[in-house]
Coordinates of C-alpha atoms in Angstrom, one line a residue:
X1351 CA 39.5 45.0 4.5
X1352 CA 39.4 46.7 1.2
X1353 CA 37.2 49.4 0.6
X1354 CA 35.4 50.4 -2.7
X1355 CA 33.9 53.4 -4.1
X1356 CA 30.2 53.9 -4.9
X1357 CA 30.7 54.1 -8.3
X1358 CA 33.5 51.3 -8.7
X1359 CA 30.6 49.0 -6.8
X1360 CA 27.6 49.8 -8.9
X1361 CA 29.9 49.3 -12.5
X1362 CA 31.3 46.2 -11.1
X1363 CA 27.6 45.1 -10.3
X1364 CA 26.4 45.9 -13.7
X1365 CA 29.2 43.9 -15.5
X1366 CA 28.6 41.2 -13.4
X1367 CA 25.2 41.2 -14.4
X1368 CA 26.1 40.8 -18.0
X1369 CA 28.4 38.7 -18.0
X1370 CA 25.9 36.4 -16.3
X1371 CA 23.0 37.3 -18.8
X1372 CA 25.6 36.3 -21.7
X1373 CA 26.8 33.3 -20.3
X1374 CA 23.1 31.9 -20.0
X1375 CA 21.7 33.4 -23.5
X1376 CA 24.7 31.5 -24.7
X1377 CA 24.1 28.4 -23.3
X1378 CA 20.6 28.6 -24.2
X1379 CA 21.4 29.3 -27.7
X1380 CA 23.9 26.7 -28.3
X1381 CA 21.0 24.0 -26.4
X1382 CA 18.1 25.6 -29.1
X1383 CA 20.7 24.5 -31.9
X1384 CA 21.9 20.9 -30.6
X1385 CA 17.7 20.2 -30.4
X1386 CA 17.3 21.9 -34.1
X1387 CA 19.9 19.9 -35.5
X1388 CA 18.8 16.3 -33.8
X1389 CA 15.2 17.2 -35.1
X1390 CA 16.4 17.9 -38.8
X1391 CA 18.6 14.3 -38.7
X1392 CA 15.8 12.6 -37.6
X1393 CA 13.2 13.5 -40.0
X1394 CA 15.3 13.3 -42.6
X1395 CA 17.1 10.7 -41.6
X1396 CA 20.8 12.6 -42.4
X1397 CA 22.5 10.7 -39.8
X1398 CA 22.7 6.4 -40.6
X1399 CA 24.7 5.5 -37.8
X1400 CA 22.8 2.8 -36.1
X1401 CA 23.3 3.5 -32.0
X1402 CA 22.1 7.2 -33.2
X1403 CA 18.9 6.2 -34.9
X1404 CA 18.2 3.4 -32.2
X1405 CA 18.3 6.3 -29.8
X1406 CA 15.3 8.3 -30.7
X1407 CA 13.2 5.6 -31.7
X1408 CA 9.2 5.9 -30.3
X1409 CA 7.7 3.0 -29.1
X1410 CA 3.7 3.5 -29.2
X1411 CA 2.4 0.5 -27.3
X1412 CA -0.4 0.7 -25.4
X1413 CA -0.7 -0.7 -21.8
X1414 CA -3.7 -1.7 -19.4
X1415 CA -3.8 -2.7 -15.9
X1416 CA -6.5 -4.3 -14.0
X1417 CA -6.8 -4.0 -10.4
X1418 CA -9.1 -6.2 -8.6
X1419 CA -10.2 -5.9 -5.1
X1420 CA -12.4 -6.7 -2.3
X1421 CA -16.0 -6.3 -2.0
X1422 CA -16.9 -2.6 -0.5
X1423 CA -20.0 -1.9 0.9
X1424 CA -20.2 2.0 2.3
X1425 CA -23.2 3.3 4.0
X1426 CA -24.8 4.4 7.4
X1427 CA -25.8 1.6 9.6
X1428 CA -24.0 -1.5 7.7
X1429 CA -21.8 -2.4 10.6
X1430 CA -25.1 -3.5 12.0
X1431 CA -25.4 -5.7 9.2
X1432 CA -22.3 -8.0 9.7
X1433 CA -23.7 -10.4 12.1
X1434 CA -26.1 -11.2 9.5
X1435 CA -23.5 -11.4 6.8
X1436 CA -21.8 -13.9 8.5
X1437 CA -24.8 -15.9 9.3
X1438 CA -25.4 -15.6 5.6
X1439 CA -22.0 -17.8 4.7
X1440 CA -22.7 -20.1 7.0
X1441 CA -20.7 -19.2 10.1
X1442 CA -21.2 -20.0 13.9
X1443 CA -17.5 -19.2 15.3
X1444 CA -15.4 -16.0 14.6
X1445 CA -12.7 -14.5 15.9
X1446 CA -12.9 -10.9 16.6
X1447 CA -9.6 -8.4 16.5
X1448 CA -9.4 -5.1 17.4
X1449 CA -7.1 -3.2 19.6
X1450 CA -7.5 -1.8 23.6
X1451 CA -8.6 1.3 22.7
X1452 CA -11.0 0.4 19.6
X1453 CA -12.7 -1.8 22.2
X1454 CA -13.6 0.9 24.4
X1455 CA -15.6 2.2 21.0
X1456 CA -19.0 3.1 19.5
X1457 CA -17.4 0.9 16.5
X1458 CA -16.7 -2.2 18.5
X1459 CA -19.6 -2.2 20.0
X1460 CA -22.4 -2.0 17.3
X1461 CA -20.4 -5.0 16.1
X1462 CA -20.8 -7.0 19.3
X1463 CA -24.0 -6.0 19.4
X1464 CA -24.9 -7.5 15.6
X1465 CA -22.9 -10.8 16.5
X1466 CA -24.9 -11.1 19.7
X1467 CA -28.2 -10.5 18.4
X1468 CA -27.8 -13.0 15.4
X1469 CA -26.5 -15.7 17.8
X1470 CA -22.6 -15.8 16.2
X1471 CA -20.3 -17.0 18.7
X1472 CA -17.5 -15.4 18.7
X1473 CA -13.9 -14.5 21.1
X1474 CA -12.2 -11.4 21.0
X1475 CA -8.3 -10.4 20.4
X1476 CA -7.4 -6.9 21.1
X1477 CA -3.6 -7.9 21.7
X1478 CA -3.3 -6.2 18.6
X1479 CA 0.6 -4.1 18.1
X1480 CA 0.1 -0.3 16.2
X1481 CA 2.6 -1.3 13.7
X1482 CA 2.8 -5.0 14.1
X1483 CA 6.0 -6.8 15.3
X1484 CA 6.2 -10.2 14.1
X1485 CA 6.0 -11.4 17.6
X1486 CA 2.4 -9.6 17.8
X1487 CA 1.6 -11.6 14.6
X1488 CA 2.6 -14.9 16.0
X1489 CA 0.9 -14.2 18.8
X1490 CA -2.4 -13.3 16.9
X1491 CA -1.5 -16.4 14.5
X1492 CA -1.6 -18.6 17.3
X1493 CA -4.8 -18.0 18.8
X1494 CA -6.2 -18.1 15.0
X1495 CA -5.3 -21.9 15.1
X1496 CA -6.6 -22.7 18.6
X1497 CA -9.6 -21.8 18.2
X1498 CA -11.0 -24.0 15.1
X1499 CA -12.9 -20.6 14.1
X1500 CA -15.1 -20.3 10.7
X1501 CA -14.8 -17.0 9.9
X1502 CA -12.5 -13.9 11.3
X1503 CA -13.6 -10.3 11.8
X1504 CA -11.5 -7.0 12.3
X1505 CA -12.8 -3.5 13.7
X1506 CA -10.1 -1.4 13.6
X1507 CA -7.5 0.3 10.8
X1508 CA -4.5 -0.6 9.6
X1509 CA -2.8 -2.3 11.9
X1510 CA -5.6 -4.4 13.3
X1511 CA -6.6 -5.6 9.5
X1512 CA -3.3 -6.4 8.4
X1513 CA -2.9 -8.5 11.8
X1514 CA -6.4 -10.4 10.9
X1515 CA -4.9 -10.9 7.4
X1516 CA -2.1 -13.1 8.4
X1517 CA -3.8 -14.8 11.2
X1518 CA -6.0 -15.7 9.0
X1519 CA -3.5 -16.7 6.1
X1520 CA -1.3 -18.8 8.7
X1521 CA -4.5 -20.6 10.2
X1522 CA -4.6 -22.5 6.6
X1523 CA -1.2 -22.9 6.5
X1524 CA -0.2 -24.1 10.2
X1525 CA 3.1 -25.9 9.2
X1526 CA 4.7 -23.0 7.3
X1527 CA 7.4 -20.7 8.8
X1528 CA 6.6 -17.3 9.3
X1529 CA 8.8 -15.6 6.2
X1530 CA 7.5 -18.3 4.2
X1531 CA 4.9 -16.3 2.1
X1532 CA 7.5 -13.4 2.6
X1533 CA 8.6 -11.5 -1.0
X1534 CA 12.2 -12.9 -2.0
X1535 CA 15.3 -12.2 -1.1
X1536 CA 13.9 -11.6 2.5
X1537 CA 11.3 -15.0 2.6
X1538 CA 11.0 -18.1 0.2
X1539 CA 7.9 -16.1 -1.5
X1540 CA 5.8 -19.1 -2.1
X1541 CA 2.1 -18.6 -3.2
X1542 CA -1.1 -19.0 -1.7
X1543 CA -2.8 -22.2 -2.9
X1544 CA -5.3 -22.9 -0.3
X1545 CA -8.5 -21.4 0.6
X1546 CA -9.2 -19.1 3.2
X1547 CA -12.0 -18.2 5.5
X1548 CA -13.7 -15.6 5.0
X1549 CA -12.8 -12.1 6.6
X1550 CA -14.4 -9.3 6.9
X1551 CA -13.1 -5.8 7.8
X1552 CA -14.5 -3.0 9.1
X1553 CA -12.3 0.1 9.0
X1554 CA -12.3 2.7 11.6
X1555 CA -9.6 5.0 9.8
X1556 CA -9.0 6.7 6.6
X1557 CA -5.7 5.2 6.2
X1558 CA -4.1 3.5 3.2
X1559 CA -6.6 0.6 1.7
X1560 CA -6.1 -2.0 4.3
X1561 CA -9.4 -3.4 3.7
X1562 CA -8.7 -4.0 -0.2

């Protein structure tokens, strides 16, 4: 071990310091002048090299997106309203998801309640996977087709609307594989021509837009 002197430590400190400090107001200065010089050939246009001027051309365009979605309604009390929204489009038969625990719920149970009292007949499926398996989907996909329902409903969040989603996509589509409507390279991703029957969710989570 080498030992140092108070006053050898502190002077080697300090030069250490400035040597840093120099180094950086260098590199600062020579980065003020590259931008200072590639401003000046720019605006007047010193420099006629093609690839150069290509480089720092602007493009101005203007872009809009539209993004359409689902009808929302928000409000105390509508969940009581969804037995007579499906009465409204017509439908006597749903199918019901939710999950085990959702089922034991205030939620699930105002819903029952609606369905009962405006005479919807309905079955429930509460085999419902958190984070679905594509064995829990065919599952859920196969009692969608047995069942010659009109309408589907889900109580429940993510994982219980997503699971109503494809039942109800693959109850329209009975003869399709299961990674059919699957994004390339992983399925064929063909499109959805057909119509669907309705679905209606009713979220019991804050989660990530499931419903739209």
């Amino acid at each position: 071990m080498v030992s140092v002197c108070n006053a050898c430590y502190e002077r080697g400190t300090v030069i250490f310091i400035l040597v840093c400090l120099f180094v950086c107001c260098t590199t600062l200065a020579a980065l003020l002048l590259m931008k200072c010089a590639v401003r000046l050939c720019v605006r007047h246009n010193s420099c006629n090299s093609l690839p150069h001027r290509q480089a720092y051309t602007y493009h101005t365009t203007d872009y809009a997106y539209e993004i359409s979605s689902a009808n929302v309604r928000i409000g105390k009390g509508v969940t009581r309203e969804v037995g007579k929204d499906l009465v409204n489009r017509g439908v006597k038969r749903v199918l019901l998801f939710t999950d085990k625990n959702l089922k034991q719920q205030l939620p699930f149970s105002v819903t029952e309640q609606s369905l009962r009292a405006e005479k919807v007949e309905f079955d429930v499926f509460s085999e419902v996977r958190v984070e679905p398996t594509d064995r829990s989907m065919k599952t859920a996909i196969h009692r969608a087709q047995l069942g010659q329902y009109d309408a589907f409903l889900a109580v429940g969040g993510g994982s219980v609307m997503d699971t109503a989603k494809v039942a109800r996509l693959f109850d329209r589509y009975p003869e399709k594989d299961f990674l059919d409507f699957v994004n390339q390279p992983i399925g064929k991703g063909e499109s959805v021509t057909r119509e669907l029957k309705p679905l209606i969710c009713i979220p019991t989570t804050s989660g990530t837009g499931s419903e739209t």
